[in-house]
CSV table of C-alpha atoms in Angstrom, one decimal:
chain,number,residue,atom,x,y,z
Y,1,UNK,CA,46.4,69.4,-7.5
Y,2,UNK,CA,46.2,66.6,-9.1
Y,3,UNK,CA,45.9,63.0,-7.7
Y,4,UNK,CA,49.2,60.7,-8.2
Y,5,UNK,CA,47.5,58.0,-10.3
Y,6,UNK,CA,46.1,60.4,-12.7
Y,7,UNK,CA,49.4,61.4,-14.1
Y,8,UNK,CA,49.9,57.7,-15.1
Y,9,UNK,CA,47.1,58.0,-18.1
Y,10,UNK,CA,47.9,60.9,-21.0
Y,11,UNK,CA,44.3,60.2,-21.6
Y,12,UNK,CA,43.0,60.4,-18.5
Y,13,UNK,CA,46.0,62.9,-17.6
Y,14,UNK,CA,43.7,65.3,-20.1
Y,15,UNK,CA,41.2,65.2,-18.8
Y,16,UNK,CA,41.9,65.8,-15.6
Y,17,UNK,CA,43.7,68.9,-16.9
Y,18,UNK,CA,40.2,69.9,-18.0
Y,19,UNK,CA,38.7,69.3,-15.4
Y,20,UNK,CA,41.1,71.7,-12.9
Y,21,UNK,CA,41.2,74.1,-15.7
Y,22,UNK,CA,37.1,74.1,-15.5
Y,23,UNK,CA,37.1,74.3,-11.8
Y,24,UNK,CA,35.4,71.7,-11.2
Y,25,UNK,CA,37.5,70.3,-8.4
Y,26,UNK,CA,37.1,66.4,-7.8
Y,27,UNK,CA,35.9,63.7,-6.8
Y,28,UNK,CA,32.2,63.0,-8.6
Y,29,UNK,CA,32.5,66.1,-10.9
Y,30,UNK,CA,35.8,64.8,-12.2
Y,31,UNK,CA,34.2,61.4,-12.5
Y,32,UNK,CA,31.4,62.9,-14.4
Y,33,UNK,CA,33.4,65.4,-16.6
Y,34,UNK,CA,36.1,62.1,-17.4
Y,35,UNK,CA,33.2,59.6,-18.9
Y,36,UNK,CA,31.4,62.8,-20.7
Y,37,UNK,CA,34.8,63.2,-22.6
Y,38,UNK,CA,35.5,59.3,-23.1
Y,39,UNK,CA,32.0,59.2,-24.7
Y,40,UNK,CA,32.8,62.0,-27.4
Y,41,UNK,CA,35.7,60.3,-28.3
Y,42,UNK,CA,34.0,57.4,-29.3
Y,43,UNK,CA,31.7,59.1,-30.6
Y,44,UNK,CA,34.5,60.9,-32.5
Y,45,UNK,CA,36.4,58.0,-33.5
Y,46,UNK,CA,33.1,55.5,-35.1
Y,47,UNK,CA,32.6,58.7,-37.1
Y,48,UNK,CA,35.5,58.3,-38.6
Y,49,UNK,CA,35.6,54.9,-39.4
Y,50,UNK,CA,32.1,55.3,-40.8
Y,51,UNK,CA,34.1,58.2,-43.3
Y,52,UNK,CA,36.5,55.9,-44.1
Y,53,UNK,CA,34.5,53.1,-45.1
Y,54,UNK,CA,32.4,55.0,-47.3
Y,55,UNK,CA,35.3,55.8,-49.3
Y,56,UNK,CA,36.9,52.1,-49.4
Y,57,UNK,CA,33.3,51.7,-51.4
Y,58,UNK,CA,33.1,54.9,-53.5
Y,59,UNK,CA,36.5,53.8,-54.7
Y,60,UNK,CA,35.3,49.8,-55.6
Y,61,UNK,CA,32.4,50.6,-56.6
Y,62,UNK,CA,33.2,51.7,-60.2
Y,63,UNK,CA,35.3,47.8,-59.9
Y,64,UNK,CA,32.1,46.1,-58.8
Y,65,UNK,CA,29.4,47.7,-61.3
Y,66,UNK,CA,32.4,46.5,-64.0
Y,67,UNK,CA,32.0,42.7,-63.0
Y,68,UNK,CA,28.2,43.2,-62.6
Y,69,UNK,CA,28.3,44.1,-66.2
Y,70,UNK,CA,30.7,41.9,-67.5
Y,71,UNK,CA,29.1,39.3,-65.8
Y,72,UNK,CA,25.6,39.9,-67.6
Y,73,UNK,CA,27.3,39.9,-70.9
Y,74,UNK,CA,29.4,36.7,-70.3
Y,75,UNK,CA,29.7,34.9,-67.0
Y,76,UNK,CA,31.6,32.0,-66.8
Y,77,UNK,CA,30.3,29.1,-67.5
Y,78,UNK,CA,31.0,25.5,-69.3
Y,79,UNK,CA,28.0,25.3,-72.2
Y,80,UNK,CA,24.5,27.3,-72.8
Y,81,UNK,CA,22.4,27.9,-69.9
Y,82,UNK,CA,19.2,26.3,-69.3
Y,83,UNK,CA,17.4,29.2,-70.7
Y,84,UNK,CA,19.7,28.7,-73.8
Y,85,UNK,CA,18.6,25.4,-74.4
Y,86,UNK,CA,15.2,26.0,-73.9
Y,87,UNK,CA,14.8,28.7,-76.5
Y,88,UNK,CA,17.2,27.1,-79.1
Y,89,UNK,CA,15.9,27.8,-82.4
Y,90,UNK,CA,16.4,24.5,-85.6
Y,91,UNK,CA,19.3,25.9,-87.9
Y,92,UNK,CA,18.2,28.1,-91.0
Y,93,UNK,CA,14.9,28.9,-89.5
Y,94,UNK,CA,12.9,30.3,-85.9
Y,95,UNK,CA,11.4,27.4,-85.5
Y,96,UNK,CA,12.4,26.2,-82.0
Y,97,UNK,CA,14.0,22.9,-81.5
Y,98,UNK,CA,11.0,20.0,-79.7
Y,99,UNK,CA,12.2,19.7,-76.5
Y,100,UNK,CA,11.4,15.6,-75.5
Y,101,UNK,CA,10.8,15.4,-71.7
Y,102,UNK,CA,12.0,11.6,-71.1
Y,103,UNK,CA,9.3,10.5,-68.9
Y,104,UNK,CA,6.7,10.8,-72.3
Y,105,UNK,CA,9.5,10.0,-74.7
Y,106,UNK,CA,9.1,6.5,-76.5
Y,107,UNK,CA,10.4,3.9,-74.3
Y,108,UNK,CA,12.0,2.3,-76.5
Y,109,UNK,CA,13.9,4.7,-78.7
Y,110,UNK,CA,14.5,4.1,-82.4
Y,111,UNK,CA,17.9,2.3,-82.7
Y,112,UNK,CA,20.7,2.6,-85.5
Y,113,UNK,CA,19.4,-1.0,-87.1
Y,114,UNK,CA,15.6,0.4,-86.9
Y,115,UNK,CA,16.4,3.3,-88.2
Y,116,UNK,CA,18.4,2.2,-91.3
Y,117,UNK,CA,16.3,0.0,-91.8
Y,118,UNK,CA,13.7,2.0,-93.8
Y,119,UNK,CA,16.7,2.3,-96.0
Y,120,UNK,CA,17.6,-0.8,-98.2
Y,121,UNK,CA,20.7,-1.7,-96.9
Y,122,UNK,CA,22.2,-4.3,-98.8
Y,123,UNK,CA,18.8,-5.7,-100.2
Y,124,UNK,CA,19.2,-3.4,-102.9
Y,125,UNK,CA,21.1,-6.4,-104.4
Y,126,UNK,CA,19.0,-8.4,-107.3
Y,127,UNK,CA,21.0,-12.3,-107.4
Y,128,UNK,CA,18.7,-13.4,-109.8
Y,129,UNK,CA,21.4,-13.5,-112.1
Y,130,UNK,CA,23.3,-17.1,-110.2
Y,131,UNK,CA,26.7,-17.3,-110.8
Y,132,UNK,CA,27.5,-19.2,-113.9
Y,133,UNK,CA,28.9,-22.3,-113.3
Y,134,UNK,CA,30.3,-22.6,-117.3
Y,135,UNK,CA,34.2,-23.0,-117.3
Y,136,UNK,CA,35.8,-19.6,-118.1
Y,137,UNK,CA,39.2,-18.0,-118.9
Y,138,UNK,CA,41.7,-18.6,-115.9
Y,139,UNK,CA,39.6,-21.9,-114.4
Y,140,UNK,CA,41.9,-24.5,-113.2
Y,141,UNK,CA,40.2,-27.8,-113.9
Y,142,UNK,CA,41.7,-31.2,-112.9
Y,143,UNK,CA,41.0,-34.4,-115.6
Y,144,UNK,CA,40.7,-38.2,-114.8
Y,145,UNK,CA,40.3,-40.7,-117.4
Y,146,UNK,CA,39.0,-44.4,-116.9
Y,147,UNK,CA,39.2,-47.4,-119.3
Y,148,UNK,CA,37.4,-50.3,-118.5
Y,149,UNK,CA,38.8,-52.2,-121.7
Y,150,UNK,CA,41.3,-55.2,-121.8
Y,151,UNK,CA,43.7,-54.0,-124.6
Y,152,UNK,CA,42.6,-50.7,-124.3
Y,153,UNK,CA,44.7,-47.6,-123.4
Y,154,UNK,CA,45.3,-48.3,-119.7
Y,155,UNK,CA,45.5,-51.8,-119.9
Y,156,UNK,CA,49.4,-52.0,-119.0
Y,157,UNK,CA,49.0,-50.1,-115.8
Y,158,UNK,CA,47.7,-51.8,-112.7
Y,159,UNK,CA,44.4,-49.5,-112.8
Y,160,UNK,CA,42.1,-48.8,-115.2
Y,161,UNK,CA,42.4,-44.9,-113.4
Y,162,UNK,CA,44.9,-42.4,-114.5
Y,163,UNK,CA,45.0,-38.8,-113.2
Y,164,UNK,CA,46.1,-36.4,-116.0
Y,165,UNK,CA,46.8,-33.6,-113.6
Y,166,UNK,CA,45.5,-29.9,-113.4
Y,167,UNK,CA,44.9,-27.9,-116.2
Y,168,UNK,CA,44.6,-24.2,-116.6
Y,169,UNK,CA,42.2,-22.6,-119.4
Y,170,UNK,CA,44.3,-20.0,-121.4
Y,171,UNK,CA,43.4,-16.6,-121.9
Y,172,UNK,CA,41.9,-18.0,-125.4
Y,173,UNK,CA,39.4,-20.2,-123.6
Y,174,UNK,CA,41.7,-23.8,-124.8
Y,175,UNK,CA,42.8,-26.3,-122.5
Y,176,UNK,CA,46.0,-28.8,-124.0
Y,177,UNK,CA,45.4,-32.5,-122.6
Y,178,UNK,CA,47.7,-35.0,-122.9
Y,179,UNK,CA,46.0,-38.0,-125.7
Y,180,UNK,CA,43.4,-35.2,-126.6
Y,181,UNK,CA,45.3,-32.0,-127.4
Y,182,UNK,CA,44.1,-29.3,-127.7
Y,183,UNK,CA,40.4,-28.6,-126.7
Y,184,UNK,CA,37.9,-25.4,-126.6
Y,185,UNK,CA,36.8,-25.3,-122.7
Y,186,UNK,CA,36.2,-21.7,-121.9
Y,187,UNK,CA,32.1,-21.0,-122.2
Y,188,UNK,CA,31.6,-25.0,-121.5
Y,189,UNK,CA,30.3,-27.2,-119.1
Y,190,UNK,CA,32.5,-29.7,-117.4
Y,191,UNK,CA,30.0,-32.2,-118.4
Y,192,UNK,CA,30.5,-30.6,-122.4
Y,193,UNK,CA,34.4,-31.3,-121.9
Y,194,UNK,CA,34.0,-34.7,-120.4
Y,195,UNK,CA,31.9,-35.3,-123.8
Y,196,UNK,CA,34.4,-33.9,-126.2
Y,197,UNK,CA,38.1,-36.0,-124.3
Y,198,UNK,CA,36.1,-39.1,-124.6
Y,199,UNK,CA,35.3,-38.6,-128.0
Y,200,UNK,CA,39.6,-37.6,-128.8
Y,201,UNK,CA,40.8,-40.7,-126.8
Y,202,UNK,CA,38.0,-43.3,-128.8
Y,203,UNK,CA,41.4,-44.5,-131.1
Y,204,UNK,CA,43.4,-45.1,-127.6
Y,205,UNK,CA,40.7,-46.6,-125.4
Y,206,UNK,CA,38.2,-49.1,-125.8
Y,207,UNK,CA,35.6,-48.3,-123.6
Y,208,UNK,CA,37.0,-44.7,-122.4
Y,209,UNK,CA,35.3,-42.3,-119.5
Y,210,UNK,CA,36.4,-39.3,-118.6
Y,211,UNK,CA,36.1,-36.9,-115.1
Y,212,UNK,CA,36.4,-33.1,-115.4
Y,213,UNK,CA,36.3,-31.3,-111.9
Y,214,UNK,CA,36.9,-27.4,-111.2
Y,215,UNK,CA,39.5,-26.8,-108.8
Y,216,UNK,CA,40.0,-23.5,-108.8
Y,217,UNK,CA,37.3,-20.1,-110.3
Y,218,UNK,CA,39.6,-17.3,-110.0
Y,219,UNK,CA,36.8,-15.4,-111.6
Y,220,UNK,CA,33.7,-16.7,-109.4
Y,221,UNK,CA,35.3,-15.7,-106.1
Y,222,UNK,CA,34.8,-13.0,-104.1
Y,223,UNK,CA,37.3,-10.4,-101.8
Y,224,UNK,CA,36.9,-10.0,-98.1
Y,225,UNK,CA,38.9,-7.5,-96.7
Y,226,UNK,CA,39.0,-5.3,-93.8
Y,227,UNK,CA,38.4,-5.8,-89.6
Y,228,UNK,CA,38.2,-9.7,-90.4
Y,229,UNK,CA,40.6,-12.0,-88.9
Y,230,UNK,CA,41.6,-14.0,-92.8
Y,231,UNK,CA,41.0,-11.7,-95.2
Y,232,UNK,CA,41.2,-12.6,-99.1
Y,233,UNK,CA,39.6,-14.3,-101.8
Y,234,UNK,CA,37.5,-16.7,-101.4
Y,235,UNK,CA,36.0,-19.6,-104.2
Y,236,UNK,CA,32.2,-19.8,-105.2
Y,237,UNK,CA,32.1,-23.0,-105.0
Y,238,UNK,CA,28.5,-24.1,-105.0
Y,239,UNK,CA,27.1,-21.0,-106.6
Y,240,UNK,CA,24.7,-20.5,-103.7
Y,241,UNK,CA,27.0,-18.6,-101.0
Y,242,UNK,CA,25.5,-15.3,-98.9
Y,243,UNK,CA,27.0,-12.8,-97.1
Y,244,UNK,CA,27.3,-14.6,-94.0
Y,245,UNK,CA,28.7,-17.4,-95.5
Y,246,UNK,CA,31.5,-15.1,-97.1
Y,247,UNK,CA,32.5,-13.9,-93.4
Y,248,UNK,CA,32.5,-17.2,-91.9
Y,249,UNK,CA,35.2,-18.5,-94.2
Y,250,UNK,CA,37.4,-15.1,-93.7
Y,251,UNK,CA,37.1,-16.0,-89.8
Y,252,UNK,CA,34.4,-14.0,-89.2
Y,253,UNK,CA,34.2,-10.2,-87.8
Y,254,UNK,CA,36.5,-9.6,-85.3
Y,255,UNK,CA,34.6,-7.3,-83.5
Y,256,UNK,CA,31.1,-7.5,-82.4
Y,257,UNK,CA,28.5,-7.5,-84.8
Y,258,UNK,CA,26.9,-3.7,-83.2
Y,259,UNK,CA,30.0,-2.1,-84.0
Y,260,UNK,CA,30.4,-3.5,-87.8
Y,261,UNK,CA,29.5,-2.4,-91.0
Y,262,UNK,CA,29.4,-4.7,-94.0
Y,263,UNK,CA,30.0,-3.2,-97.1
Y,264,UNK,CA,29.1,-4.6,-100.5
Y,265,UNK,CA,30.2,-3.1,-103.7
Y,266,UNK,CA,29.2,-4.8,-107.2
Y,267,UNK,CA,30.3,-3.0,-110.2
Y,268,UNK,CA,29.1,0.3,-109.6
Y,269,UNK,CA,27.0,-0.4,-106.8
Y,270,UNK,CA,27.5,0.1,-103.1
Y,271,UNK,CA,25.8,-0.6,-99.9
Y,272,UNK,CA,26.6,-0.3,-96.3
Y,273,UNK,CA,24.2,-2.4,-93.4
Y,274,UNK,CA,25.6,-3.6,-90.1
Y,275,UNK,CA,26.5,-6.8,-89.1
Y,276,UNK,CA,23.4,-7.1,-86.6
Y,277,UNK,CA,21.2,-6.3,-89.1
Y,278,UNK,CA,22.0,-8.8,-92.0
Y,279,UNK,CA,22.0,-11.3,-88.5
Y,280,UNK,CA,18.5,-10.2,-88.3
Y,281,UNK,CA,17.1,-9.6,-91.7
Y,282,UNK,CA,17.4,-12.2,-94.0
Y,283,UNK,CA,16.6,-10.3,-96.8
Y,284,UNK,CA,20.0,-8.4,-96.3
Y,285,UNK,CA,22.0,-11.9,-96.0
Y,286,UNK,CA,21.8,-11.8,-99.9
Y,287,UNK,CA,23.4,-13.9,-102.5
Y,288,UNK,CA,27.2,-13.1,-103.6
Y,289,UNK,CA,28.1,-13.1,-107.4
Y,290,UNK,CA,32.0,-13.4,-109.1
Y,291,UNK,CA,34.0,-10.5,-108.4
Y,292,UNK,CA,31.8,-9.0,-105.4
Y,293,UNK,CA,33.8,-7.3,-103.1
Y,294,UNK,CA,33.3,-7.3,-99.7
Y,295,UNK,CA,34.8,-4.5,-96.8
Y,296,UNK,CA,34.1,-5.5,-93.0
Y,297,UNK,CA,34.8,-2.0,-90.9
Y,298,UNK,CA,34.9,-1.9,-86.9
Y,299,UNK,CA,32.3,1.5,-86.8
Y,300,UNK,CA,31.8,1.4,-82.8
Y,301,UNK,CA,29.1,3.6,-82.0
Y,302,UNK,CA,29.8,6.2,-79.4
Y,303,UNK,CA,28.4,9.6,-77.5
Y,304,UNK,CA,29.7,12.4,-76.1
Y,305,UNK,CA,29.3,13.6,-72.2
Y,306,UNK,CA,29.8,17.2,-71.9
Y,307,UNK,CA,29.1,19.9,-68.8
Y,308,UNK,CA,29.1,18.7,-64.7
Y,309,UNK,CA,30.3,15.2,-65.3
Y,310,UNK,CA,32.7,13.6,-63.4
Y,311,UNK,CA,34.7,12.4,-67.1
Y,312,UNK,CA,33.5,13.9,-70.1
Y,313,UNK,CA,34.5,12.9,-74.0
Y,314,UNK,CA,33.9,10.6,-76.5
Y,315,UNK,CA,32.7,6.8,-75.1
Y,316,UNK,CA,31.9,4.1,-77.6
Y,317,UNK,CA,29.1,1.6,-76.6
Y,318,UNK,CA,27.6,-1.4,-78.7
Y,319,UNK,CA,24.7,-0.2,-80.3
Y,320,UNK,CA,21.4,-1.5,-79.4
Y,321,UNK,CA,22.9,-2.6,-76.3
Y,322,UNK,CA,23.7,0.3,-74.1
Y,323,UNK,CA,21.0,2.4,-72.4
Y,324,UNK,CA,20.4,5.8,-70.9
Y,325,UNK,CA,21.5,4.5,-67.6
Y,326,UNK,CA,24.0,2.7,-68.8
Y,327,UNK,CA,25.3,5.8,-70.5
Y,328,UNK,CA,25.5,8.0,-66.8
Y,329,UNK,CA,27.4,4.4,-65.3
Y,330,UNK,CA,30.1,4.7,-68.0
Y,331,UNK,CA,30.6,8.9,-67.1
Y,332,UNK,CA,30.8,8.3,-63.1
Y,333,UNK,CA,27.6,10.1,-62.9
Y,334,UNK,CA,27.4,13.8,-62.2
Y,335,UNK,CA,29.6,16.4,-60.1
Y,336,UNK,CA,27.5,16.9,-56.5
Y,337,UNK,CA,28.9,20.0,-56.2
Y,338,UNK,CA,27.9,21.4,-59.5
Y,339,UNK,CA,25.2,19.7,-61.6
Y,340,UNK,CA,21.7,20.7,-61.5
Y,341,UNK,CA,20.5,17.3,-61.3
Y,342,UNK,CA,17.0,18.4,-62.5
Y,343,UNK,CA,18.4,20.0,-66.1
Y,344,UNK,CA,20.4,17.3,-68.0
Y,345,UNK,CA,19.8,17.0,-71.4
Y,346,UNK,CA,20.5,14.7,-74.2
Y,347,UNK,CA,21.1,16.3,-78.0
Y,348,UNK,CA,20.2,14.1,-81.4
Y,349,UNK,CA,19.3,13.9,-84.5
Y,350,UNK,CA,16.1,11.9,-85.7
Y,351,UNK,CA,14.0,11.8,-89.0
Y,352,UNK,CA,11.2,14.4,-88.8
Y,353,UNK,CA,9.0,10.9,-88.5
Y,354,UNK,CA,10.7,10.0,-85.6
Y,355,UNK,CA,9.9,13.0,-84.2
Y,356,UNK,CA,6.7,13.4,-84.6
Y,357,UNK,CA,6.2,10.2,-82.9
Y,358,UNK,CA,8.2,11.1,-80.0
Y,359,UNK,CA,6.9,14.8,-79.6
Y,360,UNK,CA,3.2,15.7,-78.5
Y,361,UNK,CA,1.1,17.0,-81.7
Y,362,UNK,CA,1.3,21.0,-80.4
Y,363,UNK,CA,5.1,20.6,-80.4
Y,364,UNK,CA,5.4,18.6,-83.8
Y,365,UNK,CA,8.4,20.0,-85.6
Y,366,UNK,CA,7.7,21.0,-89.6
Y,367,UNK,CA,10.3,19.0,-90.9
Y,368,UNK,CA,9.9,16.4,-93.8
Y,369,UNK,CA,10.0,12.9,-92.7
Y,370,UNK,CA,12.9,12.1,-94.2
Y,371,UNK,CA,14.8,14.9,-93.5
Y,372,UNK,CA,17.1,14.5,-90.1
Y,373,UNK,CA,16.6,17.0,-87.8
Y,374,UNK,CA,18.1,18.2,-84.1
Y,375,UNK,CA,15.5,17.2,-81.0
Y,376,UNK,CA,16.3,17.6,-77.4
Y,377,UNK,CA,15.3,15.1,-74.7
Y,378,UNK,CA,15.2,16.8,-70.8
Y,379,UNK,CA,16.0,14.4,-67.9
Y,380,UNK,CA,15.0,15.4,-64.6
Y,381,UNK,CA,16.9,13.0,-62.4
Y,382,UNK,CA,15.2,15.0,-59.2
Y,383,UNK,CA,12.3,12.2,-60.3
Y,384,UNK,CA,12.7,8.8,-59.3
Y,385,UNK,CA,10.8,7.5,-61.8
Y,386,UNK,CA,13.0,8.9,-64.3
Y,387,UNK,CA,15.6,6.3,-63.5
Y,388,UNK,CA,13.3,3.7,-64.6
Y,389,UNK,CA,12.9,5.4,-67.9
Y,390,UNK,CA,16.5,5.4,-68.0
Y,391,UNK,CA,16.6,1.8,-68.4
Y,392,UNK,CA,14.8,1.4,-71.4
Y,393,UNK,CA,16.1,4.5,-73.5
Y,394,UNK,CA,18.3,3.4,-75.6
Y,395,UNK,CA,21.4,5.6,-76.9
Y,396,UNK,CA,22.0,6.1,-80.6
Y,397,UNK,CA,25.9,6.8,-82.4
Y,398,UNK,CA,26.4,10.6,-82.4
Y,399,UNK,CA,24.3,11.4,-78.5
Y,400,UNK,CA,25.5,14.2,-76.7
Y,401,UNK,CA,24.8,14.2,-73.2
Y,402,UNK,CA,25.0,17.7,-71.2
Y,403,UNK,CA,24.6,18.1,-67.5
Y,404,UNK,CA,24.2,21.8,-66.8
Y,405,UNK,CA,25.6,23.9,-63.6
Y,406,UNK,CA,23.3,24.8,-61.1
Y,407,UNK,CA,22.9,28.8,-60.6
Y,408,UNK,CA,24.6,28.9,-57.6
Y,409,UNK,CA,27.8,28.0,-59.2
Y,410,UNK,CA,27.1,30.3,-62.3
Y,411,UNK,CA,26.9,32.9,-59.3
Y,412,UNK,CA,30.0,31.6,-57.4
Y,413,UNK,CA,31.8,32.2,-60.6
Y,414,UNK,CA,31.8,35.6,-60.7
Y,415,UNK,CA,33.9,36.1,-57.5
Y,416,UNK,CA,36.7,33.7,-58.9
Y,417,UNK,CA,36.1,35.0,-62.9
Y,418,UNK,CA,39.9,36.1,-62.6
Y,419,UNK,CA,41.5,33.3,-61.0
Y,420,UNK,CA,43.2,30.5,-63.3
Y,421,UNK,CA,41.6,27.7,-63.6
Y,422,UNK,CA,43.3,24.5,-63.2
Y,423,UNK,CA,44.8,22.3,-65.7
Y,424,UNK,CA,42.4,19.1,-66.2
Y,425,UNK,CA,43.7,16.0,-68.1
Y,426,UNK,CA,41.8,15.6,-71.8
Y,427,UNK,CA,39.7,12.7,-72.3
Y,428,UNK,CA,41.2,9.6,-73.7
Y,429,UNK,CA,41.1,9.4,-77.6
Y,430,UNK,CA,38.1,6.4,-78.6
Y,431,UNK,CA,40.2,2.9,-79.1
Y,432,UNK,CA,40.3,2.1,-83.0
């Protein structure tokens, strides 16, 4: 029979059923025959989890090859891989793009005012022809007339001074003075006119002089206008004024001089050269003639920060001023958790004579030396002596700067390539 406290356990309940039906009595035999059955059932039951995990993976597999594919066509990511840049070919041809590493790039990198400056900016500009200082239609002159004579015309006046007023030449090129009339100016010299009132006032004067100044040259003046702080005309006074001289009296640029552009157009001429640069080259300070016409613009240089940065967009910087390292300060520097701090890169466009001077001879790109063409500069900030190299590179208007994932997070991607990423505010717009 069977003991009490085996009833208490179906399991064990079985098995002892077994057992009596076996005849194998008790005590050790039952023992024995108990943990030979307990065994099989485990044995039993890892078999079937076994079976029912190979199916969970038959059934996910199809699932998992899917990504794997996907994945190898197009994985997440925020830009070209570094194998992307690497092998980029220049537009229109398979030439690859020179690929700059910073550390042998030119330390001092050819900025906007060097590298318009094999262009001739405003020095284009011939002023041998001075402004002529011969009255003309529209002048406004202003006439004095003097008598040193006892009984002569001014002699009942307290002063032997009288100011006839202000006079404007006609559109005929004739002035009307009072005791003179009516006199040809236009296409003479003040000195001419002085001449021909003291000859008409020889009945009325005894010993008369006469004083002809130009007040106003309507048409010897020149227009500013634009990112100044008074624009307008303004009078050639002395026949001698420049450029600078023409900003000064319309207050000046009001913004600084790396972010204008000075525009000069003559008839049907036109040039463009920035404010630094006619500061530095006095050939491009050149002399104004009547009716130039001068346009000041605020053009604020500016790059782009794209990929693992902690802000990306547009970020304007004084050109000339603002360096490599500067440019990394103004994003925040990179995401730690996702740039591949030895694969940033920096995109621009240089002459094909810039870059054959920044480019080692085996790598020298075809293009014509006038032509602009796209080069690629690699910054490996795993190197501390990059950061030094940083300092003196200096950033040019249209830089993109692009910090690229590391693999790992390429590979993290894949397991969150269906989840929605979240929204991100954009990049302020670039102040006007």
């Amino acid at each position: 029979m069977l003991s009490p406290a085996l009833h208490r356990s179906p399991g064990i309940l079985l098995t002892a059923r077994t057992a009596e039906r076996l005849n194998l009595g008790s005590g050790p035999k039952i023992l024995s025959a108990f943990v030979g059955a307990a065994n099989a059932t485990m044995v039993s039951i890892r078999h079937k989890i076994q079976l029912q995990t190979r199916r969970v993976v038959m059934l996910k597999l199809p699932c998992i090859l899917s990504i794997a594919v996907l994945s190898a066509c197009a994985s997440p990511a925020s830009g070209p891989s570094v194998g992307n840049i690497r092998n980029a070919i220049l537009p229109g041809s398979n030439e690859k793009i020179p690929i700059v590493e910073l550390a042998t790039a030119p330390s001092q990198a050819p900025d906007p005012v060097a590298f318009v400056s094999r262009r001739h900016g405003l020095s284009g500009f011939h002023s041998s022809g001075a402004m002529n200082n011969g009255l003309q239609k529209g002048d406004v002159i202003e006439v004095t007339i003097l008598d040193s004579g006892e009984e002569g015309l001014l002699s009942p006046t307290e002063t032997k001074m009288l100011n006839l007023g202000r006079f404007t030449i006609d559109q005929q090129g004739f002035v009307t003075l009072p005791f003179v009339g009516r006199q040809r100016a236009a296409g003479s010299s003040p000195e001419a006119l002085q001449k021909r009132i003291v000859e008409g006032l020889r009945g009325s004067a005894v010993n008369p002089q006469a004083v002809v100044t130009v007040v106003e040259k309507p048409t010897s003046s020149v227009t500013v206008n634009g990112n100044v702080r008074t624009a307008g005309r303004i009078p050639l006074t002395s026949g001698k004024e420049r450029m600078l001289d023409a900003i000064a009296l319309a207050g000046g640029s009001a913004s600084a001089p790396g972010s204008t552009m000075v525009t000069l157009v003559r008839g049907s001429q036109r040039a463009s050269a920035s404010l630094d640069r006619i500061l530095a080259e006095d050939r491009q300070n050149v002399q104004l003639l009547p009716g130039d016409q001068i346009f000041i613009e605020g053009d604020a240089s500016s790059f782009t920060a794209l990929g693992a940065f902690k802000s990306t967009g547009e970020f304007e910087f004084e050109a000339g001023k603002f360096t490599l390292a500067k440019a990394f300060g103004r994003v925040g520097g990179l995401l730690d958790d996702r740039a591949d701090a030895g694969n940033i890169y920096l995109f621009r466009s240089q002459t094909g004579r810039d870059i054959a001077e920044s480019v080692a001879t085996d790598n020298t790109t075809t293009a014509p030396a006038s032509e602009t063409t796209p080069i690629i500069y690699h910054i490996n900030l795993r190197k501390v002596a990059n950061f030094a190299n940083m300092q003196a590179f200096q950033m040019q208007d249209g830089d993109i700067l692009y910090a690229s994932n590391a693999r790992i997070v390429n590979v993290a991607k894949l397991f969150t390539a269906f989840q929605k990423s979240p929204p991100l505010p954009a990049a302020p717009a670039p102040k006007d």
